[in-house]
XYZ file of C-alpha atoms in Angstrom:
584
model
C -242.858 127.630 -154.096
C -245.861 127.351 -156.412
C -246.419 124.148 -158.366
C -248.692 123.499 -161.355
C -250.235 120.112 -162.084
C -252.547 118.813 -164.789
C -255.199 116.447 -163.448
C -256.929 114.442 -166.166
C -260.399 113.037 -165.546
C -260.366 109.296 -165.039
C -264.120 108.632 -165.064
C -267.225 110.406 -166.317
C -270.845 109.777 -167.148
C -274.119 111.557 -167.871
C -277.609 110.850 -166.578
C -281.069 111.141 -168.067
C -283.478 112.223 -165.357
C -286.516 111.370 -167.448
C -285.891 107.643 -167.140
C -283.162 107.533 -164.466
C -280.697 106.062 -166.907
C -276.943 106.232 -166.351
C -274.534 106.482 -169.313
C -270.915 105.846 -168.185
C -269.178 104.498 -171.262
C -270.111 107.048 -173.905
C -267.572 109.120 -175.877
C -269.627 112.231 -175.245
C -271.315 113.727 -172.195
C -274.759 115.228 -172.709
C -276.070 118.317 -170.867
C -279.497 119.868 -171.472
C -283.124 120.395 -170.515
C -286.444 118.963 -171.579
C -287.911 121.636 -173.832
C -291.455 120.358 -173.437
C -291.283 120.063 -169.669
C -289.066 123.087 -169.253
C -287.063 121.045 -166.770
C -283.574 119.733 -166.312
C -283.062 116.417 -168.117
C -279.395 115.671 -168.830
C -276.441 116.268 -166.509
C -272.888 114.963 -166.432
C -270.529 113.785 -163.727
C -266.735 113.998 -164.214
C -264.315 112.380 -161.756
C -260.906 114.006 -161.137
C -258.378 112.401 -158.687
C -257.719 115.761 -156.980
C -256.320 114.608 -153.634
C -254.090 112.120 -155.372
C -252.342 115.020 -157.106
C -252.644 117.933 -154.669
C -251.569 117.701 -150.995
C -254.280 118.133 -148.441
C -254.365 121.707 -147.074
C -252.443 123.122 -150.021
C -253.226 126.714 -150.966
C -255.006 126.891 -154.363
C -253.730 129.835 -156.409
C -255.401 129.074 -159.769
C -257.648 126.219 -160.921
C -259.169 125.871 -164.382
C -261.486 123.179 -165.737
C -260.916 122.478 -169.426
C -263.603 120.689 -171.496
C -264.040 120.238 -175.212
C -267.506 120.912 -176.631
C -268.062 118.716 -179.651
C -271.163 120.553 -180.985
C -271.584 124.290 -181.540
C -275.159 125.502 -181.105
C -277.167 128.589 -180.190
C -278.996 128.515 -176.902
C -281.649 130.897 -175.697
C -282.487 131.423 -172.077
C -285.383 133.491 -170.871
C -283.877 133.572 -167.407
C -280.369 132.300 -166.904
C -277.860 129.503 -167.465
C -276.280 127.642 -164.509
C -273.218 125.450 -164.315
C -273.358 123.332 -161.190
C -271.085 120.985 -159.274
C -272.233 118.027 -157.298
C -270.979 116.533 -154.037
C -269.788 113.266 -155.570
C -268.304 110.691 -153.134
C -265.271 108.658 -154.093
C -267.048 105.412 -153.404
C -269.651 105.829 -156.175
C -270.286 102.724 -158.250
C -270.028 103.757 -161.846
C -271.630 100.563 -163.021
C -274.957 101.349 -161.418
C -277.825 101.997 -163.827
C -279.609 104.557 -161.682
C -278.536 108.051 -160.808
C -276.415 108.025 -157.623
C -278.323 109.340 -154.638
C -275.433 111.296 -153.172
C -275.238 113.992 -155.843
C -276.094 117.323 -154.286
C -275.853 120.210 -156.726
C -274.613 123.678 -155.938
C -274.391 126.567 -158.374
C -270.931 127.877 -159.146
C -271.521 130.016 -162.264
C -274.537 131.873 -163.564
C -274.984 133.299 -167.049
C -276.610 136.691 -166.595
C -277.585 137.354 -170.222
C -280.754 136.324 -172.036
C -278.765 134.546 -174.685
C -275.746 132.327 -174.168
C -273.715 131.349 -177.253
C -270.745 129.021 -177.356
C -268.939 127.765 -180.394
C -267.548 124.308 -180.840
C -264.131 123.793 -179.179
C -262.396 124.244 -175.838
C -264.122 125.831 -172.908
C -262.542 126.855 -169.590
C -264.162 127.392 -166.219
C -262.591 128.834 -163.037
C -262.635 126.086 -160.414
C -260.633 127.712 -157.592
C -263.761 128.157 -155.492
C -264.632 124.480 -155.974
C -261.218 122.995 -155.220
C -260.371 125.144 -152.201
C -262.824 123.510 -149.734
C -261.813 120.070 -151.015
C -258.089 120.628 -150.487
C -258.732 122.326 -147.167
C -260.500 119.171 -146.009
C -263.912 120.853 -145.705
C -265.403 118.733 -148.496
C -264.954 115.059 -149.135
C -266.055 114.996 -152.781
C -263.502 114.378 -155.478
C -265.682 114.850 -158.592
C -267.978 117.397 -160.283
C -271.427 117.495 -161.781
C -272.252 120.024 -164.514
C -275.831 120.739 -165.476
C -277.934 123.068 -167.619
C -281.000 123.985 -165.696
C -283.892 126.400 -165.335
C -284.127 126.822 -169.112
C -287.435 127.867 -170.570
C -286.318 127.226 -174.108
C -283.396 125.609 -175.903
C -282.749 124.437 -179.425
C -280.317 121.654 -178.604
C -278.141 120.048 -175.988
C -274.429 120.558 -175.142
C -272.181 117.674 -176.030
C -268.807 117.389 -174.147
C -266.082 114.960 -175.108
C -265.654 112.334 -172.373
C -262.684 110.324 -171.044
C -263.463 107.786 -173.762
C -262.578 110.368 -176.447
C -259.347 111.841 -177.732
C -259.891 115.059 -175.763
C -260.443 114.193 -172.117
C -261.564 116.795 -169.592
C -258.728 118.011 -167.388
C -257.884 120.451 -164.600
C -254.910 122.845 -164.543
C -254.161 123.630 -160.894
C -251.495 125.915 -159.478
C -251.012 125.575 -155.726
C -248.590 126.142 -152.868
C -247.956 123.709 -150.079
C -248.491 125.273 -146.649
C -245.657 124.280 -144.318
C -245.756 124.837 -140.547
C -244.605 128.202 -139.298
C -241.234 128.494 -137.606
C -241.426 127.262 -133.982
C -241.915 130.057 -131.435
C -241.167 130.508 -127.715
C -237.893 128.609 -128.022
C -236.159 128.052 -124.675
C -233.503 128.251 -123.333
C -232.682 131.547 -125.003
C -229.884 133.964 -123.990
C -229.660 132.618 -120.450
C -227.344 130.589 -118.219
C -227.780 126.901 -117.439
C -225.639 124.747 -115.132
C -223.940 121.624 -116.410
C -224.963 119.600 -113.345
C -228.655 120.239 -114.051
C -230.787 118.864 -116.870
C -231.392 121.129 -119.862
C -234.915 121.190 -121.361
C -235.216 122.443 -124.948
C -238.797 123.590 -125.604
C -240.798 125.399 -128.291
C -244.375 126.059 -129.465
C -246.099 124.673 -132.579
C -248.603 127.033 -134.249
C -251.447 125.203 -136.120
C -252.144 126.440 -139.668
C -255.666 125.002 -139.782
C -258.074 123.077 -137.628
C -256.610 119.722 -136.712
C -253.062 120.729 -137.694
C -250.572 119.251 -135.190
C -246.859 118.595 -135.037
C -245.985 115.199 -136.462
C -242.206 115.241 -136.080
C -239.304 117.489 -135.076
C -235.604 117.756 -135.800
C -233.321 119.372 -133.226
C -229.614 120.161 -133.527
C -227.151 121.693 -131.070
C -223.510 122.703 -131.296
C -220.856 123.356 -128.632
C -218.220 124.651 -131.077
C -220.022 127.657 -132.568
C -221.706 125.690 -135.348
C -218.711 123.786 -136.692
C -220.211 120.448 -135.669
C -223.830 119.600 -134.854
C -225.368 116.848 -132.764
C -228.725 115.829 -134.216
C -231.972 114.548 -132.707
C -235.017 113.496 -134.758
C -238.240 112.193 -133.227
C -241.697 111.425 -134.589
C -243.837 112.858 -131.805
C -246.198 115.711 -131.007
C -244.096 116.575 -127.938
C -242.565 120.045 -128.149
C -239.595 119.516 -125.830
C -236.376 117.555 -125.570
C -234.337 116.973 -122.389
C -230.584 116.648 -122.023
C -229.653 114.784 -118.824
C -227.523 116.553 -116.223
C -223.763 116.397 -116.831
C -224.200 115.727 -120.546
C -221.599 118.455 -120.875
C -219.182 119.253 -118.048
C -217.321 122.172 -119.615
C -218.201 125.862 -119.592
C -219.365 126.661 -123.118
C -221.828 128.515 -125.349
C -224.418 126.244 -126.951
C -226.147 127.095 -130.228
C -229.297 125.106 -130.918
C -232.077 125.050 -133.521
C -235.311 123.171 -134.117
C -237.720 122.708 -137.013
C -241.064 120.910 -137.089
C -243.075 118.809 -139.550
C -246.844 118.557 -140.007
C -248.769 115.397 -140.859
C -248.107 115.999 -144.561
C -244.354 115.927 -143.728
C -243.986 119.562 -144.704
C -241.269 121.194 -142.633
C -240.921 124.644 -141.132
C -237.916 126.922 -141.166
C -235.308 126.530 -138.433
C -235.843 128.445 -135.203
C -232.425 129.206 -133.734
C -231.319 130.185 -130.245
C -228.310 130.062 -127.941
C -227.495 129.944 -124.243
C -224.494 129.591 -121.936
C -223.751 126.395 -120.035
C -221.977 127.003 -116.729
C -219.428 124.265 -116.123
C -215.772 123.853 -115.430
C -213.313 125.456 -117.859
C -211.739 123.412 -120.590
C -208.388 121.999 -119.564
C -205.682 124.518 -120.502
C -203.005 123.515 -122.999
C -199.391 123.919 -121.895
C -197.502 125.105 -124.967
C -193.927 124.602 -123.752
C -191.614 122.303 -125.661
C -190.804 118.999 -123.989
C -187.095 119.896 -124.038
C -185.790 122.898 -122.109
C -182.432 124.233 -123.337
C -182.030 126.659 -120.453
C -182.298 126.305 -116.667
C -184.771 129.179 -116.594
C -188.310 127.958 -117.139
C -191.106 130.207 -118.391
C -194.425 128.365 -118.543
C -196.844 129.331 -121.324
C -200.320 128.037 -122.042
C -203.581 128.668 -123.873
C -206.953 128.743 -122.128
C -210.492 130.095 -122.384
C -212.471 131.922 -119.707
C -209.545 132.164 -117.277
C -209.712 134.558 -114.311
C -207.021 132.892 -112.176
C -204.610 129.965 -112.260
C -202.341 127.783 -110.136
C -199.137 125.921 -111.027
C -197.130 123.106 -109.529
C -193.705 121.847 -110.618
C -192.657 118.381 -109.488
C -189.262 116.714 -109.387
C -190.470 113.132 -109.254
C -192.801 113.165 -106.236
C -191.141 116.195 -104.675
C -192.913 119.523 -105.105
C -190.459 122.214 -106.172
C -193.061 124.939 -106.720
C -196.673 125.486 -105.676
C -197.988 128.937 -106.589
C -201.430 128.422 -105.035
C -204.101 130.579 -106.727
C -202.882 133.586 -108.710
C -205.569 136.004 -109.894
C -205.083 137.099 -113.485
C -205.804 136.377 -117.122
C -202.153 136.227 -118.192
C -201.024 132.954 -119.755
C -197.349 133.238 -118.846
C -195.448 132.454 -115.646
C -191.692 132.830 -115.101
C -190.260 130.368 -112.567
C -187.762 132.113 -110.279
C -185.629 129.108 -109.377
C -183.272 127.459 -111.839
C -183.662 123.834 -112.856
C -180.957 121.221 -112.763
C -179.600 119.911 -116.028
C -180.510 116.538 -117.543
C -183.554 115.993 -115.332
C -187.254 115.471 -115.910
C -189.794 117.842 -114.353
C -193.584 117.711 -114.397
C -195.674 120.868 -114.852
C -199.236 120.864 -113.522
C -201.565 123.734 -114.389
C -205.243 124.445 -113.669
C -207.372 127.539 -114.346
C -210.529 128.945 -112.769
C -213.393 130.701 -114.575
C -215.596 133.563 -113.409
C -218.161 131.126 -112.010
C -215.613 129.748 -109.507
C -215.097 126.405 -111.245
C -211.605 124.903 -111.612
C -210.516 123.021 -114.713
C -208.871 119.637 -114.729
C -205.111 119.787 -114.382
C -203.056 120.010 -117.529
C -199.760 118.136 -117.186
C -196.583 118.186 -119.200
C -193.221 116.556 -118.616
C -190.165 118.478 -119.724
C -186.514 117.444 -119.787
C -183.695 119.921 -119.204
C -180.860 119.601 -121.663
C -178.674 122.665 -121.979
C -174.944 123.368 -122.485
C -173.047 124.276 -119.322
C -170.053 126.410 -118.371
C -166.972 124.600 -117.136
C -167.007 123.534 -113.498
C -165.692 126.459 -111.399
C -163.169 126.307 -108.551
C -163.495 127.955 -105.147
C -160.889 128.869 -102.506
C -162.025 129.615 -98.940
C -160.265 131.694 -96.256
C -161.388 132.859 -92.808
C -160.814 135.940 -90.666
C -160.791 134.952 -87.008
C -161.044 138.475 -85.667
C -164.025 139.710 -87.654
C -165.481 136.208 -87.899
C -165.818 136.213 -91.680
C -165.270 133.663 -94.452
C -164.071 134.795 -97.890
C -164.877 132.756 -101.017
C -162.736 133.255 -104.085
C -164.482 132.212 -107.329
C -162.248 131.015 -110.153
C -163.528 130.798 -113.750
C -162.598 127.960 -116.064
C -162.530 128.142 -119.862
C -165.102 126.026 -121.703
C -167.875 125.956 -124.311
C -169.841 128.679 -122.486
C -167.967 131.527 -120.765
C -168.912 132.282 -117.156
C -170.718 135.591 -116.765
C -170.973 135.688 -112.955
C -171.197 133.490 -109.851
C -173.744 132.640 -107.207
C -172.729 131.537 -103.685
C -174.573 128.866 -101.702
C -174.108 127.945 -98.031
C -175.352 125.405 -95.512
C -174.417 124.037 -92.132
C -174.315 120.337 -91.399
C -178.118 120.068 -91.104
C -179.578 122.740 -93.369
C -180.266 122.656 -97.084
C -178.144 124.894 -99.269
C -179.394 128.486 -99.454
C -178.314 131.147 -101.916
C -176.596 133.967 -100.025
C -175.001 135.927 -102.882
C -175.583 136.590 -106.589
C -173.862 138.406 -109.441
C -170.437 137.869 -107.902
C -167.539 138.503 -110.267
C -164.624 137.027 -108.305
C -164.771 137.304 -104.473
C -167.464 137.252 -101.789
C -167.151 137.664 -98.009
C -169.696 136.063 -95.693
C -170.229 138.224 -92.563
C -173.144 136.246 -91.141
C -171.612 133.029 -89.768
C -171.788 131.881 -86.158
C -168.465 131.948 -84.410
C -166.774 128.552 -84.435
C -169.436 126.826 -86.540
C -168.400 124.926 -89.656
C -170.192 125.939 -92.848
C -170.240 124.292 -96.274
C -170.047 126.300 -99.482
C -170.390 125.800 -103.194
C -170.385 128.281 -106.019
C -172.321 128.254 -109.278
C -170.883 129.514 -112.553
C -173.662 131.259 -114.531
C -173.477 131.798 -118.298
C -175.024 134.755 -120.138
C -178.310 132.925 -120.844
C -178.593 131.385 -117.377
C -176.935 127.999 -117.987
C -174.905 126.995 -114.939
C -172.462 124.537 -113.420
C -171.804 123.940 -109.707
C -168.433 123.586 -108.049
C -167.427 120.934 -105.587
C -168.229 121.540 -101.930
C -165.786 123.175 -99.473
C -166.096 123.891 -95.720
C -164.712 126.404 -93.269
C -165.226 127.865 -89.768
C -164.451 131.384 -88.561
C -164.228 132.900 -85.086
C -165.443 136.254 -83.854
C -163.173 138.052 -81.405
C -165.304 139.492 -78.648
C -168.647 140.753 -79.982
C -169.744 142.448 -83.172
C -172.683 144.504 -84.362
C -173.491 145.435 -87.997
C -176.368 146.757 -90.047
C -177.962 144.164 -92.322
C -177.739 146.681 -95.151
C -173.919 146.762 -94.850
C -172.394 143.806 -92.999
C -168.880 144.898 -93.983
C -169.107 148.093 -91.928
C -169.634 146.409 -88.575
C -167.687 147.091 -85.361
C -166.196 144.797 -82.760
C -166.977 145.361 -79.065
C -164.338 143.818 -76.820
C -164.447 145.148 -73.254
C -166.485 144.218 -70.220
C -169.336 142.541 -72.061
C -172.465 141.780 -70.056
C -175.559 140.074 -71.455
C -178.898 139.262 -69.894
C -181.838 137.511 -71.575
C -185.442 138.463 -70.900
C -188.557 136.665 -72.257
C -191.883 138.409 -72.582
C -194.497 135.689 -72.414
C -197.896 136.072 -74.078
C -200.131 135.198 -71.149
C -203.493 136.575 -70.099
C -205.508 135.801 -66.966
C -209.231 136.370 -66.605
C -211.420 136.240 -63.496
C -214.842 134.648 -63.721
C -217.756 134.780 -61.295
C -217.914 131.633 -59.224
C -214.205 130.888 -59.559
C -211.769 131.665 -56.789
C -208.721 131.828 -59.044
C -208.218 133.381 -62.494
C -208.158 131.369 -65.728
C -205.087 131.707 -67.948
C -205.086 131.895 -71.766
C -201.817 131.190 -73.579
C -200.956 133.146 -76.698
C -198.885 131.785 -79.545
C -196.238 134.516 -79.557
C -193.018 134.797 -77.541
C -190.745 137.860 -77.436
C -187.065 137.543 -76.533
C -184.951 140.516 -75.381
C -181.223 140.804 -74.804
C -179.791 143.470 -72.482
C -176.177 143.885 -73.627
C -173.493 146.141 -72.086
C -169.922 147.124 -73.052
C -167.131 149.452 -72.055
C -166.173 151.746 -74.949
C -162.736 153.388 -74.804
C -162.694 155.435 -77.994
C -164.725 158.474 -79.003
C -164.760 157.426 -82.645
C -166.055 153.987 -81.732
C -168.931 155.418 -79.678
C -169.985 157.609 -82.580
C -170.010 154.692 -84.997
C -171.843 152.513 -82.494
C -174.500 155.190 -82.046
C -175.005 155.384 -85.810
C -175.522 151.629 -86.019
C -177.812 151.326 -82.995
C -180.037 154.280 -83.883
C -180.525 153.368 -87.545
C -184.053 152.375 -88.519
C -183.207 148.877 -89.652
C -182.397 145.401 -88.458
C -178.945 144.758 -86.970
C -176.916 141.565 -86.631
C -175.234 140.777 -83.299
C -172.577 138.055 -83.073
C -170.124 137.083 -80.361
C -167.435 134.553 -79.464
C -169.969 132.466 -77.558
C -171.553 131.474 -80.875
C -174.530 133.822 -80.542
C -176.024 135.116 -83.780
C -179.028 137.379 -83.296
C -181.000 139.474 -85.745
C -182.874 142.161 -83.895
C -184.058 145.700 -83.465
C -182.849 148.129 -80.810
C -185.541 149.207 -78.347
C -183.396 151.137 -75.832
C -179.879 152.641 -75.610
C -178.095 153.951 -72.461
C -174.626 155.586 -72.599
C -172.783 156.691 -69.410
C -169.788 159.019 -69.755
C -167.225 158.694 -66.917
C -164.316 161.013 -66.000
C -161.734 158.763 -67.611
C -163.145 159.493 -71.098
C -164.666 156.065 -71.250
C -168.271 155.103 -71.956
C -170.510 152.468 -70.459
C -172.879 151.357 -73.234
C -176.058 149.369 -72.602
C -178.712 148.561 -75.208
C -181.733 146.277 -75.405
C -182.017 144.087 -78.517
C -185.356 142.455 -79.375
C -184.874 139.389 -81.555
C -186.806 139.520 -84.840
C -187.342 137.262 -87.829
C -184.914 137.756 -90.710
C -184.106 135.725 -93.838
C -180.638 135.493 -95.329
C -181.903 133.761 -98.468
C -181.717 135.754 -101.682
């Protein structure tokens, strides 16, 4: 922005070259030539405190010298009129009687006519050319000398009012300060940096003139998109600033900007840039309430930069759930198991970003507190031919009506497992071992998932003979009662290898073991053999049980049926035991 200042002369004087006299306290300044000698005689010196009013290296737009001529005369010049300025040092002693030796005149204006006329009053002279080298630091003078010279003829002298008068000489100067240009080559810019490495902010300072250097810089950076800024200010010519490694540990975008100052404390515009800092994600925020009014837990959270997540649920120190890593950006997870009432559980959640970094774990403790149905009642009966146990579920009236039941079972060593769901009144268990005591409880489930468990009850059932059934329909099994034979065969995972130099082979033991049962029966009924064939040839797992307490899940690998003349059948099949889970 342009500024205009008025600089009033603070000292002036004129000199008489004919006798080397110095006149520094007069109310007028005298300029003229010796008519007889046709030579310069009187000249004036006016001192203006320019650099006290205009910053060094400012840009001069306009500069006008204003003087008041106290006498109006006609002047004739056979050649020309010159107005000159002298190189006047600030350390001149105005009290000296002789003309200072360090005045060196240079012409700045020439009258090109043969006659120069000026009336009494104000006179202005363009001084931009004079002030520019001073303000740019190319000249060290701070004053001016004006002279009338090279005159062949003149009728009188020029008289200028001095600083001792009521009309002091003055300068009107309009200028602009020249600030540094905006820093260039800012780095880092649109790139990735790692949080465990130091970050060097750097830029370039462009000089505006010879000797122009950076005096100071201000640097600011933000990790929240410009809402808050961290500020650094240093008086130095260095054009870089270093953040130590691990100043920030989180994955984030960083906006930063820098501006510079020159020695005149003029500042540049901001140079702005941004880059991405690779670090671990910010800890996610679990948004669940601390109180859960249902046994069904759905975990919700907010996060940034998530590409996968993992969740743990703890009951005290016991881990109830560990999802391991789940790939996905969803921020919702429905827990499949129900939670007990009036208990505290701890949720632990971490997320991973696209750079493979895991966040810190977010934790939240929740307390279950939900209304429950009335405690249900169960009645247990057994069938000692089919080897089944029937559980009758009885609803009780209460605050929450029972919608359905779940059935849980265990033996004397196992934990309870859920074997049936969505039961309305009765459930039959076809998968017990003959003669083994099992423990049962039922769970009354309300419409919104609230539940209440019954007391525990136990029962044993006995299989008569043997029984086979498809796992897709246990209730449609068939008992095999006559002439049972059963042989067990193990297929061991062994491999021998011969090596040169060894007399005997070397054995390698595999980790797998296959178990086969060769089972035979006498079948007396055509309808039975047809049903048996349907079961044994189905492409699914079957369950074999017998009165010896065997309970085998397997797949049929071979079937042999011999038809004798008495309309009886000798059945033999090979059952390979396979893994099977009864847990719902």
